[in-house]
PDB file of C-alpha atoms in Angstrom:
ATOM      1  CA  UNK A   1     -15.713 -29.794  -3.477  1.00 69.00           C
ATOM      2  CA  UNK A   2     -18.392 -31.037  -4.790  1.00 79.00           C
ATOM      3  CA  UNK A   3     -19.058 -31.864  -8.170  1.00 77.00           C
ATOM      4  CA  UNK A   4     -21.697 -31.920 -10.752  1.00 80.00           C
ATOM      5  CA  UNK A   5     -21.517 -33.564 -14.440  1.00 78.00           C
ATOM      6  CA  UNK A   6     -24.044 -32.526 -16.667  1.00 77.00           C
ATOM      7  CA  UNK A   7     -24.432 -34.544 -19.702  1.00 70.00           C
ATOM      8  CA  UNK A   8     -24.783 -32.819 -23.405  1.00 66.00           C
ATOM      9  CA  UNK A   9     -25.894 -35.827 -25.441  1.00 60.00           C
ATOM     10  CA  UNK A  10     -24.481 -34.909 -29.024  1.00 53.00           C
ATOM     11  CA  UNK A  11     -25.242 -31.254 -28.669  1.00 57.00           C
ATOM     12  CA  UNK A  12     -22.829 -28.485 -29.109  1.00 58.00           C
ATOM     13  CA  UNK A  13     -22.512 -25.972 -25.764  1.00 69.00           C
ATOM     14  CA  UNK A  14     -22.847 -22.523 -28.152  1.00 72.00           C
ATOM     15  CA  UNK A  15     -22.870 -18.769 -26.369  1.00 76.00           C
ATOM     16  CA  UNK A  16     -26.154 -18.363 -26.694  1.00 79.00           C
ATOM     17  CA  UNK A  17     -27.324 -22.376 -24.585  1.00 81.00           C
ATOM     18  CA  UNK A  18     -24.394 -20.940 -21.999  1.00 84.00           C
ATOM     19  CA  UNK A  19     -26.294 -17.909 -21.633  1.00 87.00           C
ATOM     20  CA  UNK A  20     -30.027 -19.203 -20.952  1.00 89.00           C
ATOM     21  CA  UNK A  21     -28.093 -21.545 -18.490  1.00 89.00           C
ATOM     22  CA  UNK A  22     -25.974 -19.451 -17.122  1.00 92.00           C
ATOM     23  CA  UNK A  23     -29.580 -17.251 -16.834  1.00 93.00           C
ATOM     24  CA  UNK A  24     -31.197 -20.264 -14.876  1.00 93.00           C
ATOM     25  CA  UNK A  25     -28.368 -20.270 -12.890  1.00 93.00           C
ATOM     26  CA  UNK A  26     -28.962 -17.463 -11.182  1.00 95.00           C
ATOM     27  CA  UNK A  27     -32.406 -17.905 -10.796  1.00 95.00           C
ATOM     28  CA  UNK A  28     -32.515 -21.179  -9.446  1.00 93.00           C
ATOM     29  CA  UNK A  29     -29.732 -20.234  -6.827  1.00 92.00           C
ATOM     30  CA  UNK A  30     -31.425 -16.968  -5.261  1.00 93.00           C
ATOM     31  CA  UNK A  31     -34.753 -19.077  -4.526  1.00 91.00           C
ATOM     32  CA  UNK A  32     -32.751 -22.167  -3.614  1.00 89.00           C
ATOM     33  CA  UNK A  33     -30.838 -20.009  -1.090  1.00 89.00           C
ATOM     34  CA  UNK A  34     -33.754 -18.539   0.211  1.00 87.00           C
ATOM     35  CA  UNK A  35     -32.490 -14.844  -1.536  1.00 91.00           C
ATOM     36  CA  UNK A  36     -36.360 -13.922  -3.051  1.00 90.00           C
ATOM     37  CA  UNK A  37     -39.699 -15.606  -1.695  1.00 88.00           C
ATOM     38  CA  UNK A  38     -41.128 -17.110  -4.654  1.00 90.00           C
ATOM     39  CA  UNK A  39     -39.457 -18.138  -8.042  1.00 91.00           C
ATOM     40  CA  UNK A  40     -38.511 -15.480 -10.510  1.00 93.00           C
ATOM     41  CA  UNK A  41     -41.328 -16.047 -13.512  1.00 92.00           C
ATOM     42  CA  UNK A  42     -43.275 -15.914 -10.315  1.00 93.00           C
ATOM     43  CA  UNK A  43     -42.253 -12.240  -9.478  1.00 93.00           C
ATOM     44  CA  UNK A  44     -42.269 -11.844 -12.293  1.00 94.00           C
ATOM     45  CA  UNK A  45     -46.353 -12.395 -12.943  1.00 94.00           C
ATOM     46  CA  UNK A  46     -46.698 -11.110  -9.362  1.00 92.00           C
ATOM     47  CA  UNK A  47     -45.008  -7.411 -10.141  1.00 92.00           C
ATOM     48  CA  UNK A  48     -47.135  -7.271 -13.665  1.00 91.00           C
ATOM     49  CA  UNK A  49     -50.603  -7.974 -11.559  1.00 90.00           C
ATOM     50  CA  UNK A  50     -49.480  -5.593  -8.671  1.00 88.00           C
ATOM     51  CA  UNK A  51     -48.267  -2.687 -10.898  1.00 88.00           C
ATOM     52  CA  UNK A  52     -51.931  -3.394 -12.802  1.00 87.00           C
ATOM     53  CA  UNK A  53     -53.706  -2.872  -9.453  1.00 84.00           C
ATOM     54  CA  UNK A  54     -52.347   0.930  -8.874  1.00 84.00           C
ATOM     55  CA  UNK A  55     -53.413   1.600 -12.051  1.00 83.00           C
ATOM     56  CA  UNK A  56     -56.659   0.175 -11.154  1.00 84.00           C
ATOM     57  CA  UNK A  57     -58.933   2.894 -10.260  1.00 77.00           C
ATOM     58  CA  UNK A  58     -61.601   0.943  -8.053  1.00 79.00           C
ATOM     59  CA  UNK A  59     -58.552  -1.702  -6.587  1.00 78.00           C
ATOM     60  CA  UNK A  60     -56.808   2.045  -5.139  1.00 79.00           C
ATOM     61  CA  UNK A  61     -60.101   3.684  -4.052  1.00 79.00           C
ATOM     62  CA  UNK A  62     -60.245  -0.328  -2.032  1.00 79.00           C
ATOM     63  CA  UNK A  63     -56.744   0.173  -0.842  1.00 80.00           C
ATOM     64  CA  UNK A  64     -57.315   3.535   0.980  1.00 79.00           C
ATOM     65  CA  UNK A  65     -55.059   4.407   3.447  1.00 75.00           C
ATOM     66  CA  UNK A  66     -53.069   0.914   2.694  1.00 83.00           C
ATOM     67  CA  UNK A  67     -52.191   2.407  -1.531  1.00 85.00           C
ATOM     68  CA  UNK A  68     -48.883   4.150  -0.634  1.00 85.00           C
ATOM     69  CA  UNK A  69     -47.317   1.153   1.264  1.00 86.00           C
ATOM     70  CA  UNK A  70     -48.249  -1.620  -1.606  1.00 87.00           C
ATOM     71  CA  UNK A  71     -47.108   1.454  -3.924  1.00 88.00           C
ATOM     72  CA  UNK A  72     -43.882   0.723  -1.845  1.00 88.00           C
ATOM     73  CA  UNK A  73     -44.217  -2.343  -2.229  1.00 90.00           C
ATOM     74  CA  UNK A  74     -44.016  -2.588  -5.311  1.00 91.00           C
ATOM     75  CA  UNK A  75     -41.398  -0.005  -6.112  1.00 92.00           C
ATOM     76  CA  UNK A  76     -39.271  -2.537  -4.203  1.00 92.00           C
ATOM     77  CA  UNK A  77     -40.107  -5.189  -6.013  1.00 93.00           C
ATOM     78  CA  UNK A  78     -39.416  -3.757  -9.134  1.00 93.00           C
ATOM     79  CA  UNK A  79     -35.967  -2.797  -8.045  1.00 94.00           C
ATOM     80  CA  UNK A  80     -35.246  -6.151  -6.555  1.00 95.00           C
ATOM     81  CA  UNK A  81     -36.301  -7.677  -9.799  1.00 95.00           C
ATOM     82  CA  UNK A  82     -34.503  -5.205 -12.322  1.00 95.00           C
ATOM     83  CA  UNK A  83     -31.041  -6.255 -10.188  1.00 95.00           C
ATOM     84  CA  UNK A  84     -31.797  -9.687 -10.942  1.00 96.00           C
ATOM     85  CA  UNK A  85     -32.454  -9.102 -15.132  1.00 95.00           C
ATOM     86  CA  UNK A  86     -29.176  -6.922 -14.761  1.00 95.00           C
ATOM     87  CA  UNK A  87     -27.099  -9.256 -13.765  1.00 95.00           C
ATOM     88  CA  UNK A  88     -28.302 -11.965 -16.030  1.00 95.00           C
ATOM     89  CA  UNK A  89     -28.109  -9.284 -18.981  1.00 94.00           C
ATOM     90  CA  UNK A  90     -24.479  -8.982 -17.827  1.00 93.00           C
ATOM     91  CA  UNK A  91     -23.149 -12.759 -17.942  1.00 92.00           C
ATOM     92  CA  UNK A  92     -25.174 -13.720 -21.150  1.00 90.00           C
ATOM     93  CA  UNK A  93     -23.746  -9.766 -23.420  1.00 88.00           C
ATOM     94  CA  UNK A  94     -20.102 -11.348 -21.708  1.00 87.00           C
ATOM     95  CA  UNK A  95     -20.371 -14.568 -22.901  1.00 84.00           C
ATOM     96  CA  UNK A  96     -22.060 -13.549 -26.755  1.00 79.00           C
ATOM     97  CA  UNK A  97     -18.935 -11.452 -26.877  1.00 73.00           C
ATOM     98  CA  UNK A  98     -16.602 -13.236 -25.757  1.00 69.00           C
ATOM     99  CA  UNK A  99     -16.770 -17.156 -26.637  1.00 62.00           C
ATOM    100  CA  UNK A 100     -15.259 -18.804 -27.358  1.00 62.00           C
ATOM    101  CA  UNK A 101     -13.526 -17.217 -25.299  1.00 72.00           C
ATOM    102  CA  UNK A 102     -15.354 -17.679 -21.257  1.00 78.00           C
ATOM    103  CA  UNK A 103     -13.892 -19.577 -19.289  1.00 80.00           C
ATOM    104  CA  UNK A 104     -15.452 -19.509 -16.181  1.00 86.00           C
ATOM    105  CA  UNK A 105     -18.584 -18.510 -14.888  1.00 91.00           C
ATOM    106  CA  UNK A 106     -18.574 -17.949 -10.711  1.00 94.00           C
ATOM    107  CA  UNK A 107     -21.552 -17.127  -8.768  1.00 95.00           C
ATOM    108  CA  UNK A 108     -20.578 -16.522  -4.839  1.00 95.00           C
ATOM    109  CA  UNK A 109     -23.116 -16.373  -2.159  1.00 94.00           C
ATOM    110  CA  UNK A 110     -22.507 -13.577   0.789  1.00 92.00           C
ATOM    111  CA  UNK A 111     -21.843 -10.694   2.386  1.00 90.00           C
ATOM    112  CA  UNK A 112     -18.083  -9.831   0.631  1.00 91.00           C
ATOM    113  CA  UNK A 113     -16.900 -11.614  -2.854  1.00 93.00           C
ATOM    114  CA  UNK A 114     -13.788 -12.833  -1.339  1.00 92.00           C
ATOM    115  CA  UNK A 115     -15.593 -14.443   2.309  1.00 91.00           C
ATOM    116  CA  UNK A 116     -18.205 -16.425   0.461  1.00 92.00           C
ATOM    117  CA  UNK A 117     -20.638 -18.830   2.129  1.00 91.00           C
ATOM    118  CA  UNK A 118     -20.941 -21.012  -1.068  1.00 91.00           C
ATOM    119  CA  UNK A 119     -19.338 -20.884  -4.285  1.00 93.00           C
ATOM    120  CA  UNK A 120     -21.249 -22.080  -8.054  1.00 93.00           C
ATOM    121  CA  UNK A 121     -18.578 -22.877 -10.644  1.00 91.00           C
ATOM    122  CA  UNK A 122     -20.350 -23.693 -13.904  1.00 88.00           C
ATOM    123  CA  UNK A 123     -17.522 -24.851 -16.285  1.00 79.00           C
ATOM    124  CA  UNK A 124     -16.137 -27.198 -18.869  1.00 59.00           C
ATOM    125  CA  UNK A 125     -18.088 -26.156 -21.287  1.00 60.00           C
ATOM    126  CA  UNK A 126     -16.608 -28.662 -24.232  1.00 51.00           C
ATOM    127  CA  UNK A 127     -17.616 -27.315 -28.017  1.00 50.00           C
ATOM    128  CA  UNK A 128     -18.493 -23.944 -26.953  1.00 51.00           C
ATOM    129  CA  UNK A 129     -18.376 -22.291 -30.043  1.00 51.00           C
ATOM    130  CA  UNK A 130     -20.339 -18.503 -31.854  1.00 50.00           C
ATOM    131  CA  UNK A 131     -23.401 -18.236 -31.681  1.00 49.00           C
ATOM    132  CA  UNK A 132     -23.080 -17.195 -35.318  1.00 45.00           C
ATOM    133  CA  UNK A 133     -21.705 -20.183 -36.834  1.00 46.00           C
ATOM    134  CA  UNK A 134     -25.181 -20.965 -36.002  1.00 45.00           C
ATOM    135  CA  UNK A 135     -25.581 -23.885 -38.941  1.00 43.00           C
ATOM    136  CA  UNK A 136     -22.574 -26.363 -37.502  1.00 40.00           C
ATOM    137  CA  UNK A 137     -24.556 -26.869 -34.208  1.00 43.00           C
ATOM    138  CA  UNK A 138     -26.638 -29.619 -32.972  1.00 47.00           C
ATOM    139  CA  UNK A 139     -29.930 -28.237 -31.993  1.00 55.00           C
ATOM    140  CA  UNK A 140     -30.068 -28.574 -28.182  1.00 62.00           C
ATOM    141  CA  UNK A 141     -33.510 -28.657 -25.546  1.00 75.00           C
ATOM    142  CA  UNK A 142     -33.213 -25.742 -23.699  1.00 80.00           C
ATOM    143  CA  UNK A 143     -36.070 -26.542 -21.857  1.00 83.00           C
ATOM    144  CA  UNK A 144     -34.445 -30.562 -21.155  1.00 84.00           C
ATOM    145  CA  UNK A 145     -30.983 -29.270 -20.463  1.00 84.00           C
ATOM    146  CA  UNK A 146     -32.437 -26.403 -18.072  1.00 87.00           C
ATOM    147  CA  UNK A 147     -34.556 -28.792 -16.331  1.00 89.00           C
ATOM    148  CA  UNK A 148     -31.401 -31.744 -16.405  1.00 87.00           C
ATOM    149  CA  UNK A 149     -28.841 -29.587 -14.200  1.00 88.00           C
ATOM    150  CA  UNK A 150     -31.848 -27.970 -11.701  1.00 89.00           C
ATOM    151  CA  UNK A 151     -32.383 -32.158 -11.134  1.00 88.00           C
ATOM    152  CA  UNK A 152     -28.449 -32.468 -10.897  1.00 86.00           C
ATOM    153  CA  UNK A 153     -27.698 -29.913  -8.640  1.00 87.00           C
ATOM    154  CA  UNK A 154     -30.736 -31.390  -6.215  1.00 85.00           C
ATOM    155  CA  UNK A 155     -30.431 -34.394  -6.296  1.00 82.00           C
ATOM    156  CA  UNK A 156     -26.448 -33.923  -5.475  1.00 75.00           C
ATOM    157  CA  UNK A 157     -27.743 -32.414  -1.845  1.00 68.00           C
ATOM    158  CA  UNK A 158     -25.798 -29.178  -1.849  1.00 64.00           C
ATOM    159  CA  UNK A 159     -28.193 -26.571  -2.203  1.00 58.00           C
ATOM    160  CA  UNK A 160     -27.847 -25.943   1.481  1.00 62.00           C
ATOM    161  CA  UNK A 161     -29.684 -23.136   2.908  1.00 67.00           C
ATOM    162  CA  UNK A 162     -28.135 -19.797   3.187  1.00 76.00           C
ATOM    163  CA  UNK A 163     -28.702 -18.165   6.259  1.00 72.00           C
ATOM    164  CA  UNK A 164     -30.743 -14.972   5.970  1.00 80.00           C
ATOM    165  CA  UNK A 165     -30.387 -12.217   3.887  1.00 88.00           C
ATOM    166  CA  UNK A 166     -26.759 -12.278   2.436  1.00 92.00           C
ATOM    167  CA  UNK A 167     -25.645 -11.022  -1.672  1.00 95.00           C
ATOM    168  CA  UNK A 168     -25.150 -12.640  -4.805  1.00 96.00           C
ATOM    169  CA  UNK A 169     -21.876 -11.900  -6.792  1.00 96.00           C
ATOM    170  CA  UNK A 170     -21.127 -12.861 -10.125  1.00 96.00           C
ATOM    171  CA  UNK A 171     -17.533 -12.827 -11.900  1.00 94.00           C
ATOM    172  CA  UNK A 172     -16.289 -14.734 -14.795  1.00 90.00           C
ATOM    173  CA  UNK A 173     -12.524 -15.818 -16.075  1.00 86.00           C
ATOM    174  CA  UNK A 174     -11.542 -15.160 -19.282  1.00 81.00           C
ATOM    175  CA  UNK A 175      -8.534 -13.724 -21.466  1.00 77.00           C
ATOM    176  CA  UNK A 176      -7.280  -9.684 -20.602  1.00 77.00           C
ATOM    177  CA  UNK A 177      -7.884  -9.583 -24.134  1.00 79.00           C
ATOM    178  CA  UNK A 178     -11.899  -9.345 -23.714  1.00 78.00           C
ATOM    179  CA  UNK A 179     -11.391  -6.046 -21.441  1.00 79.00           C
ATOM    180  CA  UNK A 180     -12.627  -3.628 -23.494  1.00 79.00           C
ATOM    181  CA  UNK A 181     -15.487  -5.435 -24.573  1.00 81.00           C
ATOM    182  CA  UNK A 182     -16.142  -6.651 -20.949  1.00 84.00           C
ATOM    183  CA  UNK A 183     -15.742  -3.104 -19.219  1.00 84.00           C
ATOM    184  CA  UNK A 184     -19.311  -1.920 -19.878  1.00 87.00           C
ATOM    185  CA  UNK A 185     -20.302  -4.400 -17.127  1.00 91.00           C
ATOM    186  CA  UNK A 186     -17.404  -5.726 -15.687  1.00 93.00           C
ATOM    187  CA  UNK A 187     -14.313  -4.886 -13.680  1.00 91.00           C
ATOM    188  CA  UNK A 188     -11.065  -6.759 -13.994  1.00 89.00           C
ATOM    189  CA  UNK A 189      -9.840  -8.605 -10.793  1.00 86.00           C
ATOM    190  CA  UNK A 190      -6.517  -9.794 -11.498  1.00 78.00           C
ATOM    191  CA  UNK A 191      -5.416 -12.726  -9.199  1.00 77.00           C
ATOM    192  CA  UNK A 192      -7.917 -12.216  -7.222  1.00 85.00           C
ATOM    193  CA  UNK A 193      -8.927 -14.850  -5.413  1.00 86.00           C
ATOM    194  CA  UNK A 194     -12.000 -15.837  -2.599  1.00 90.00           C
ATOM    195  CA  UNK A 195     -11.264 -17.497   0.988  1.00 88.00           C
ATOM    196  CA  UNK A 196     -12.722 -20.999   0.481  1.00 83.00           C
ATOM    197  CA  UNK A 197     -11.798 -22.327   3.642  1.00 84.00           C
ATOM    198  CA  UNK A 198     -15.533 -22.189   4.645  1.00 82.00           C
ATOM    199  CA  UNK A 199     -17.597 -20.960   1.769  1.00 86.00           C
ATOM    200  CA  UNK A 200     -18.769 -24.280   0.092  1.00 87.00           C
ATOM    201  CA  UNK A 201     -17.827 -24.715  -3.682  1.00 88.00           C
ATOM    202  CA  UNK A 202     -20.024 -26.413  -6.295  1.00 89.00           C
ATOM    203  CA  UNK A 203     -18.102 -27.196  -9.980  1.00 88.00           C
ATOM    204  CA  UNK A 204     -20.721 -27.660 -13.032  1.00 88.00           C
ATOM    205  CA  UNK A 205     -19.341 -29.437 -15.648  1.00 83.00           C
ATOM    206  CA  UNK A 206     -20.449 -30.207 -19.097  1.00 78.00           C
ATOM    207  CA  UNK A 207     -19.711 -33.561 -20.767  1.00 73.00           C
ATOM    208  CA  UNK A 208     -20.683 -34.629 -23.703  1.00 62.00           C
ATOM    209  CA  UNK A 209     -21.684 -37.991 -25.480  1.00 55.00           C
ATOM    210  CA  UNK A 210     -19.084 -40.581 -26.425  1.00 49.00           C
ATOM    211  CA  UNK A 211     -20.108 -41.267 -29.944  1.00 44.00           C
ATOM    212  CA  UNK A 212     -19.909 -37.048 -30.442  1.00 43.00           C
ATOM    213  CA  UNK A 213     -16.005 -37.112 -29.389  1.00 46.00           C
ATOM    214  CA  UNK A 214     -15.323 -40.160 -31.279  1.00 46.00           C
ATOM    215  CA  UNK A 215     -16.813 -38.260 -34.721  1.00 42.00           C
ATOM    216  CA  UNK A 216     -15.103 -35.464 -33.954  1.00 50.00           C
ATOM    217  CA  UNK A 217     -12.246 -36.459 -32.478  1.00 54.00           C
ATOM    218  CA  UNK A 218      -9.704 -34.389 -34.121  1.00 50.00           C
ATOM    219  CA  UNK A 219     -11.789 -31.398 -33.794  1.00 53.00           C
ATOM    220  CA  UNK A 220     -11.966 -31.972 -29.982  1.00 54.00           C
ATOM    221  CA  UNK A 221      -8.203 -32.688 -29.672  1.00 53.00           C
ATOM    222  CA  UNK A 222      -7.659 -29.356 -30.836  1.00 53.00           C
ATOM    223  CA  UNK A 223     -10.534 -27.854 -28.688  1.00 56.00           C
ATOM    224  CA  UNK A 224      -8.841 -29.169 -25.837  1.00 56.00           C
ATOM    225  CA  UNK A 225      -5.755 -28.093 -26.606  1.00 54.00           C
ATOM    226  CA  UNK A 226      -7.171 -24.795 -27.292  1.00 57.00           C
ATOM    227  CA  UNK A 227      -8.895 -24.615 -23.230  1.00 57.00           C
ATOM    228  CA  UNK A 228      -5.496 -25.742 -22.100  1.00 55.00           C
ATOM    229  CA  UNK A 229      -3.355 -22.942 -23.866  1.00 56.00           C
ATOM    230  CA  UNK A 230      -6.253 -20.466 -22.685  1.00 55.00           C
ATOM    231  CA  UNK A 231      -7.088 -21.418 -19.669  1.00 54.00           C
ATOM    232  CA  UNK A 232      -2.796 -20.815 -18.889  1.00 53.00           C
ATOM    233  CA  UNK A 233      -3.089 -17.614 -20.420  1.00 54.00           C
ATOM    234  CA  UNK A 234      -5.512 -16.212 -18.500  1.00 49.00           C
ATOM    235  CA  UNK A 235      -5.600 -17.467 -15.243  1.00 55.00           C
ATOM    236  CA  UNK A 236      -5.238 -14.948 -12.782  1.00 58.00           C
ATOM    237  CA  UNK A 237      -7.614 -13.085 -14.961  1.00 80.00           C
ATOM    238  CA  UNK A 238     -10.884 -12.749 -13.756  1.00 87.00           C
ATOM    239  CA  UNK A 239     -14.318 -10.120 -13.975  1.00 91.00           C
ATOM    240  CA  UNK A 240     -16.495  -8.979 -11.800  1.00 94.00           C
ATOM    241  CA  UNK A 241     -19.781  -7.414 -12.391  1.00 95.00           C
ATOM    242  CA  UNK A 242     -20.322  -4.059 -11.405  1.00 94.00           C
ATOM    243  CA  UNK A 243     -24.263  -4.878 -10.675  1.00 95.00           C
ATOM    244  CA  UNK A 244     -24.660  -7.726  -7.692  1.00 95.00           C
ATOM    245  CA  UNK A 245     -28.209  -8.717  -6.072  1.00 95.00           C
ATOM    246  CA  UNK A 246     -29.050  -7.701  -2.976  1.00 93.00           C
ATOM    247  CA  UNK A 247     -31.154 -10.738  -1.452  1.00 90.00           C
ATOM    248  CA  UNK A 248     -34.941 -10.375  -0.532  1.00 83.00           C
ATOM    249  CA  UNK A 249     -35.961 -13.948   1.605  1.00 64.00           C
ATOM    250  CA  UNK A 250     -39.197 -13.379   2.686  1.00 63.00           C
ATOM    251  CA  UNK A 251     -42.531 -11.108   1.333  1.00 53.00           C
ATOM    252  CA  UNK A 252     -41.495  -9.319   4.327  1.00 48.00           C
ATOM    253  CA  UNK A 253     -38.859  -7.435   3.205  1.00 45.00           C
ATOM    254  CA  UNK A 254     -40.172  -6.077   0.629  1.00 46.00           C
ATOM    255  CA  UNK A 255     -42.249  -4.055   1.995  1.00 34.00           C
TER     256      UNK A 255
END
C-alpha cells in the first residue's frame, strides 16, 4: 500500500475541513483516472454555457438539425455532474453529522465495489473535532491544504491510469451508532472487505506539527486513546454510499 503523509502544520482538522478535502479528492480522482474529460469546475462552466445556448434563440436557429443532439448532450452532462455532486454532498453530510465519529473515508474505482482497481483511503485525521467548536480550532488555509494534498499525490507517482470508463464508489467507516444519521445516503456493510489482490491502495494520512503536539500532549494522548477505542469498536462497520459515479472519460461519451 502506498502512503501519502500530509502535514497540517499547527492546525486542527475539523468536520468542515475534512468534508471540503473529501470533495476535492473525489473531483481529483475522477479527473486523474480519466473518468471525466475535464476538471469538475471546467465541466460546470461548460454546462452553464451549454444551457445558456439552448435558451438563446439565435444559437438555437444556428444549430438547426443539430439542436436535438446538442440538447441531449446537455442533459447527459447535467446528469453526470449531478451524480458527482450527490456523492460530494453525501460525504460532507456524513462527516458533519458524525464527526469525530468518522474513522476513515474510502474511494473505490472499479466496475464492482468488491473488486476495485484503485482504492483511496483518507484516514488519520488527527484532532478531528465537531465543526461547532470553531472558536477553539486553528484556521487552516483550505486552498493551500488542498494544493498540498494533490501535489503529494502527484509526486508519489500513484495516479495510475484506469483503462476505460468505470465507476467510483464511496464508503465511510464509523461506529454503528451513527446508522440512523447515515441511513439517508448510506447502507450498512458489516464485515465488508474488498478484494485487494489486484487493487492499488493509496493511504492519505494527515499529520500535525511537532510544536502543537508538544503544547497539547495531554489532549493528544486522550484523542489517540479515543481513536484507538473507536477503531476497535467499529473495525467491521462500513457504510456504502447509495450514490456512485459512472465514468465519462471523453466528450464523445457525453454525446
